[in-house]
Short mmCIF file of C-alpha atoms and ligand atoms in Angstrom, two decimals:
data_model
loop_
_atom_site.label_atom_id
_atom_site.label_comp_id
_atom_site.label_asym_id
_atom_site.label_seq_id
_atom_site.Cartn_x
_atom_site.Cartn_y
_atom_site.Cartn_z
CA MET A 28 92.16 267.15 58.45
CA ARG A 29 93.74 269.41 56.26
CA LYS A 30 92.90 273.12 57.62
CA LYS A 31 91.09 275.50 54.81
CA LEU A 32 93.06 277.89 52.66
CA ILE A 33 91.83 281.10 51.33
CA ALA A 34 94.01 282.48 49.06
CA GLY A 35 92.48 286.54 47.31
CA ASN A 36 94.51 287.07 43.99
CA TRP A 37 93.82 290.64 44.34
CA LYS A 38 95.43 290.74 40.34
CA LEU A 39 96.68 294.41 39.38
CA PHE A 40 93.77 296.45 41.75
CA ASN A 41 94.78 298.21 44.48
CA ASN A 42 97.22 300.78 45.61
CA ALA A 43 99.01 301.23 48.75
CA TYR A 44 96.06 303.28 49.87
CA GLU A 45 93.43 300.86 48.52
CA THR A 46 95.39 298.54 50.04
CA GLU A 47 95.24 299.61 53.53
CA SER A 48 91.51 299.81 53.66
CA LEU A 49 90.91 296.51 52.62
CA ILE A 50 92.82 295.03 54.83
CA ASN A 51 91.65 296.57 57.64
CA LYS A 52 88.12 296.01 56.87
CA LEU A 53 88.99 292.64 57.19
CA ILE A 54 90.88 292.53 60.03
CA ASP A 55 87.29 294.12 61.25
CA LEU A 56 85.66 291.19 60.32
CA ARG A 57 87.77 289.39 61.84
CA ALA A 58 88.83 287.59 58.78
CA ALA A 59 91.67 285.54 59.64
CA GLU A 60 89.61 284.15 62.88
CA MET A 61 86.98 282.12 61.23
CA GLY A 62 89.43 279.11 61.25
CA ALA A 63 90.80 278.57 58.08
CA ASP A 64 94.37 279.94 57.15
CA VAL A 65 94.12 283.49 55.07
CA VAL A 66 95.80 284.72 52.76
CA VAL A 67 96.15 287.70 50.28
CA ALA A 68 98.06 288.43 47.54
CA PRO A 69 98.28 292.26 46.41
CA PRO A 70 100.46 293.67 43.47
CA PHE A 71 104.02 293.87 44.53
CA THR A 72 104.24 297.86 45.03
CA SER A 73 101.36 297.73 47.66
CA LEU A 74 102.76 294.87 49.94
CA HIS A 75 104.47 297.04 52.61
CA ALA A 76 101.58 299.31 52.57
CA ALA A 77 99.50 295.37 53.25
CA HIS A 78 102.03 294.14 55.97
CA ARG A 79 101.83 297.23 57.69
CA ALA A 80 98.09 296.77 57.99
CA ALA A 81 97.86 293.38 58.76
CA GLY A 82 100.37 293.76 61.97
CA ARG A 83 99.03 291.12 63.72
CA SER A 84 95.80 289.91 62.19
CA GLY A 85 96.95 286.96 61.30
CA ILE A 86 96.16 287.33 57.15
CA GLU A 87 99.08 286.25 55.83
CA LEU A 88 100.81 287.76 52.26
CA ALA A 89 101.39 286.45 49.15
CA GLY A 90 103.35 287.93 46.13
CA GLN A 91 101.86 287.27 42.69
CA ASP A 92 104.71 285.79 41.20
CA VAL A 93 108.43 285.52 42.00
CA PHE A 94 111.70 285.86 39.52
CA TRP A 95 114.48 282.70 40.63
CA GLU A 96 117.44 284.56 40.59
CA GLU A 97 118.48 285.99 44.27
CA LYS A 98 119.73 289.61 42.29
CA GLY A 99 121.50 290.55 38.81
CA ALA A 100 120.41 292.37 35.93
CA PHE A 101 116.91 291.31 35.25
CA THR A 102 114.99 294.92 35.03
CA GLY A 103 111.58 294.91 36.01
CA GLU A 104 111.98 291.28 37.98
CA ILE A 105 111.10 290.61 41.52
CA ALA A 106 113.46 287.95 43.78
CA PRO A 107 111.94 285.70 46.30
CA GLY A 108 114.13 287.62 48.76
CA MET A 109 112.61 291.04 48.58
CA LEU A 110 108.99 288.80 49.15
CA LEU A 111 109.84 287.92 52.08
CA ASP A 112 111.16 291.35 53.00
CA ALA A 113 108.10 293.12 51.86
CA GLY A 114 106.42 290.58 54.32
CA CYS A 115 105.38 287.78 52.39
CA LYS A 116 105.14 284.48 53.22
CA TRP A 117 103.88 282.83 50.46
CA VAL A 118 104.00 283.05 46.42
CA ILE A 119 101.45 282.14 43.89
CA ILE A 120 102.91 280.58 40.79
CA GLY A 121 102.19 279.64 37.17
CA HIS A 122 99.03 281.18 37.60
CA SER A 123 97.46 281.37 33.61
CA GLU A 124 97.55 284.70 33.25
CA ARG A 125 101.65 284.68 33.76
CA ARG A 126 100.87 280.98 31.18
CA GLN A 127 98.65 283.04 28.96
CA TYR A 128 100.10 286.36 28.04
CA PHE A 129 103.11 286.65 29.72
CA GLY A 130 104.92 283.88 28.28
CA GLU A 131 105.40 281.42 31.39
CA THR A 132 106.09 277.94 30.74
CA ASP A 133 106.16 274.41 32.86
CA GLU A 134 109.72 275.01 33.09
CA THR A 135 109.89 278.23 34.11
CA VAL A 136 106.70 277.54 36.98
CA ASN A 137 109.59 274.55 37.90
CA ARG A 138 113.15 277.34 38.13
CA LYS A 139 110.74 279.40 39.95
CA ILE A 140 109.19 277.12 42.97
CA ASN A 141 112.61 275.84 43.27
CA ALA A 142 113.95 279.11 43.99
CA ALA A 143 110.70 279.57 46.09
CA LEU A 144 111.59 277.00 48.20
CA LYS A 145 115.15 277.88 48.55
CA ALA A 146 114.48 281.31 50.17
CA GLY A 147 111.00 279.71 52.39
CA LEU A 148 108.84 280.85 50.94
CA LYS A 149 105.89 278.81 50.88
CA PRO A 150 104.15 278.32 47.00
CA ILE A 151 100.92 277.80 45.78
CA VAL A 152 101.34 276.63 42.49
CA CYS A 153 98.51 276.58 40.02
CA VAL A 154 97.18 274.74 37.20
CA GLY A 155 94.69 274.05 34.85
CA GLU A 156 93.03 273.94 31.45
CA THR A 157 91.65 275.38 28.62
CA LEU A 158 87.89 275.35 27.71
CA ARG A 159 89.32 273.96 24.26
CA GLU A 160 91.31 271.49 26.48
CA ARG A 161 88.43 269.95 28.34
CA GLU A 162 86.86 270.23 25.70
CA SER A 163 88.63 268.13 23.95
CA ASP A 164 88.42 265.39 26.95
CA GLN A 165 92.44 266.96 27.89
CA THR A 166 91.46 268.10 30.91
CA THR A 167 93.57 265.37 32.84
CA ALA A 168 96.49 264.86 30.39
CA VAL A 169 97.05 269.03 30.10
CA ILE A 170 96.72 269.23 33.83
CA GLY A 171 99.30 265.70 34.33
CA LYS A 172 101.90 267.65 32.04
CA GLN A 173 101.90 270.87 34.28
CA LEU A 174 102.17 268.57 37.53
CA GLU A 175 105.35 267.03 36.17
CA GLY A 176 106.44 270.05 34.43
CA GLY A 177 106.61 272.07 37.70
CA PHE A 178 107.22 269.77 39.75
CA ALA A 179 110.05 268.08 38.31
CA GLY A 180 112.68 267.50 40.67
CA ILE A 181 111.60 268.46 43.74
CA ALA A 182 111.36 266.21 46.50
CA ALA A 183 108.43 264.23 48.67
CA GLY A 184 109.49 265.95 51.18
CA MET A 185 109.42 269.73 49.90
CA PHE A 186 105.67 269.45 49.45
CA GLU A 187 104.39 270.16 53.29
CA LYS A 188 105.22 273.28 52.09
CA ILE A 189 103.67 273.44 48.91
CA THR A 190 99.90 274.08 47.94
CA VAL A 191 98.75 273.30 44.33
CA ALA A 192 95.55 275.69 42.98
CA TYR A 193 93.06 273.66 40.57
CA GLU A 194 92.30 277.19 38.49
CA PRO A 195 89.78 275.95 35.26
CA VAL A 196 91.17 279.12 33.05
CA TRP A 197 87.14 279.10 31.45
CA ALA A 198 86.05 279.65 34.92
CA ILE A 199 88.68 282.29 35.44
CA GLY A 200 86.73 285.71 36.09
CA THR A 201 83.76 284.08 33.39
CA GLY A 202 81.19 283.47 36.12
CA LYS A 203 81.18 280.44 35.35
CA THR A 204 82.25 277.85 37.77
CA ALA A 205 82.64 274.19 37.41
CA THR A 206 80.44 272.18 39.07
CA GLY A 207 81.02 270.91 42.58
CA ARG A 208 81.66 267.07 40.23
CA GLN A 209 83.91 268.97 37.73
CA ALA A 210 86.07 269.89 40.31
CA GLN A 211 86.47 267.87 42.93
CA GLU A 212 87.35 265.05 39.86
CA VAL A 213 90.76 267.48 39.34
CA HIS A 214 91.06 267.63 42.58
CA ALA A 215 91.13 263.75 42.82
CA PHE A 216 93.02 263.21 39.79
CA ILE A 217 95.84 265.72 41.39
CA ARG A 218 95.84 264.11 44.88
CA GLY A 219 96.28 260.72 43.22
CA TRP A 220 99.31 262.09 40.85
CA LEU A 221 100.38 263.03 44.10
CA GLY A 222 100.32 259.88 45.83
CA LYS A 223 101.46 258.12 42.82
CA LYS A 224 104.69 260.32 42.81
CA HIS A 225 105.39 260.83 46.34
CA GLY A 226 104.00 258.53 48.22
CA GLY A 227 100.41 258.26 50.55
CA ALA A 228 101.35 260.38 52.97
CA THR A 229 102.58 263.33 51.04
CA ALA A 230 99.20 263.00 49.04
CA GLN A 231 97.66 263.78 51.88
CA ILE A 232 98.72 266.58 53.92
CA VAL A 233 98.76 268.92 50.20
CA ARG A 234 95.93 271.79 50.22
CA ILE A 235 95.06 271.27 46.67
CA LEU A 236 92.88 274.73 46.23
CA TYR A 237 90.04 275.20 44.17
CA GLY A 238 90.65 278.91 41.64
CA GLY A 239 87.90 280.24 39.28
CA SER A 240 84.40 282.33 40.06
CA VAL A 241 84.68 281.42 43.89
CA LYS A 242 81.64 284.05 45.18
CA SER A 243 79.97 283.15 48.79
CA SER A 244 76.57 281.89 46.81
CA ASN A 245 79.42 278.64 45.33
CA ALA A 246 81.56 278.36 48.24
CA ALA A 247 80.18 276.10 51.00
CA GLU A 248 79.64 274.03 48.56
CA LEU A 249 83.02 273.54 46.92
CA MET A 250 84.96 273.24 49.70
CA ALA A 251 82.77 270.50 51.52
CA LEU A 252 83.46 268.23 48.69
CA PRO A 253 86.85 265.34 49.94
CA ASP A 254 89.08 266.95 47.98
CA ILE A 255 88.89 270.95 48.14
CA ASP A 256 91.20 272.10 50.33
CA GLY A 257 90.03 276.04 50.02
CA ALA A 258 90.12 278.47 47.81
CA LEU A 259 92.14 281.22 45.39
CA VAL A 260 89.84 284.01 44.79
CA GLY A 261 89.94 287.02 42.16
CA GLY A 262 87.56 289.60 41.81
CA ALA A 263 85.24 288.43 45.38
CA SER A 264 88.48 288.90 47.92
CA LEU A 265 88.23 292.37 46.16
CA ILE A 266 85.67 292.80 48.43
CA ALA A 267 85.78 292.97 52.32
CA ASP A 268 81.86 291.54 53.07
CA ASP A 269 82.03 288.81 49.99
CA PHE A 270 85.41 287.35 51.09
CA SER A 271 85.14 286.94 55.01
CA ALA A 272 81.70 285.59 53.78
CA ILE A 273 83.48 282.89 51.62
CA ILE A 274 86.29 282.11 54.57
CA ARG A 275 83.67 281.55 56.97
CA LEU A 276 81.50 278.93 54.96
CA SER A 277 84.69 277.46 54.15
CA ALA A 278 85.52 277.35 57.78
CA LYS A 279 83.01 275.43 58.59
CA THR A 280 83.31 273.05 56.33
CA GLY A 281 85.65 270.55 58.40
CA LYS A 282 85.94 266.96 57.32
P1 LIG B 323 88.44 284.76 40.07
O1 LIG B 323 88.03 284.37 41.27
O2 LIG B 323 88.01 286.33 39.98
O3 LIG B 323 87.20 284.14 38.59
O4 LIG B 323 89.82 284.66 39.76
C1 LIG B 323 90.37 283.66 40.12
C2 LIG B 323 91.39 283.25 39.67
O5 LIG B 323 92.06 283.34 39.08
C3 LIG B 323 92.00 283.21 40.68
O6 LIG B 323 93.59 283.21 40.90
#
């Protein structure tokens, strides 16, 4: 049985003060005591404040991205060791917004996954298709390519540290959620890919999160599906009541 993981991707929201206040609200709501693993990914500049506020609450931190070098002349980049130093255990890699707006490719995703694993960070690796790709029946081809490229050369043994997030690009921030059937179909495809590549045991331990307009109104249905092991939540993770409701509903759907 895979324990549910609910991660909040705060994107470009919340300065240090707002971060502290949101984490304090989540602690008051006992968000990390509901039976699911809880991770939040504030902007880099808010990580220290988040780490201080989270204390021993059980709320863990993720970076929203990472660079593959540890140090050097790379203006604007953040090293894996810096994320660890700021209190992160996790890092989101290959988010579709990075792929769309900042030139992220499967190859850079692969370098980042390797660097994160080497440093001891747990990567949450995002894959997903655009609306055009879905409408032209390319969904599994696109995701298969992202998996092949992103995970090229990663040994089976590393997958116990890896989480995959399926985020259909057309469902992100649009209020449109994949139906349970659409999501389950892709999650099963991803687990199948892991099984073919790295064996059934590996496929069974990897958590596959769904992301794209997850809200308290749709979380229970999605999280009950056999291959959905949690959520990567954007907008709703910025509101403490909504995020903790998603955690509560997900933790209940044990399977
Ligand atoms: P929304 O939940 O706002 O659609 O964002 C999803 C997402 O991109 C999480 O990484």
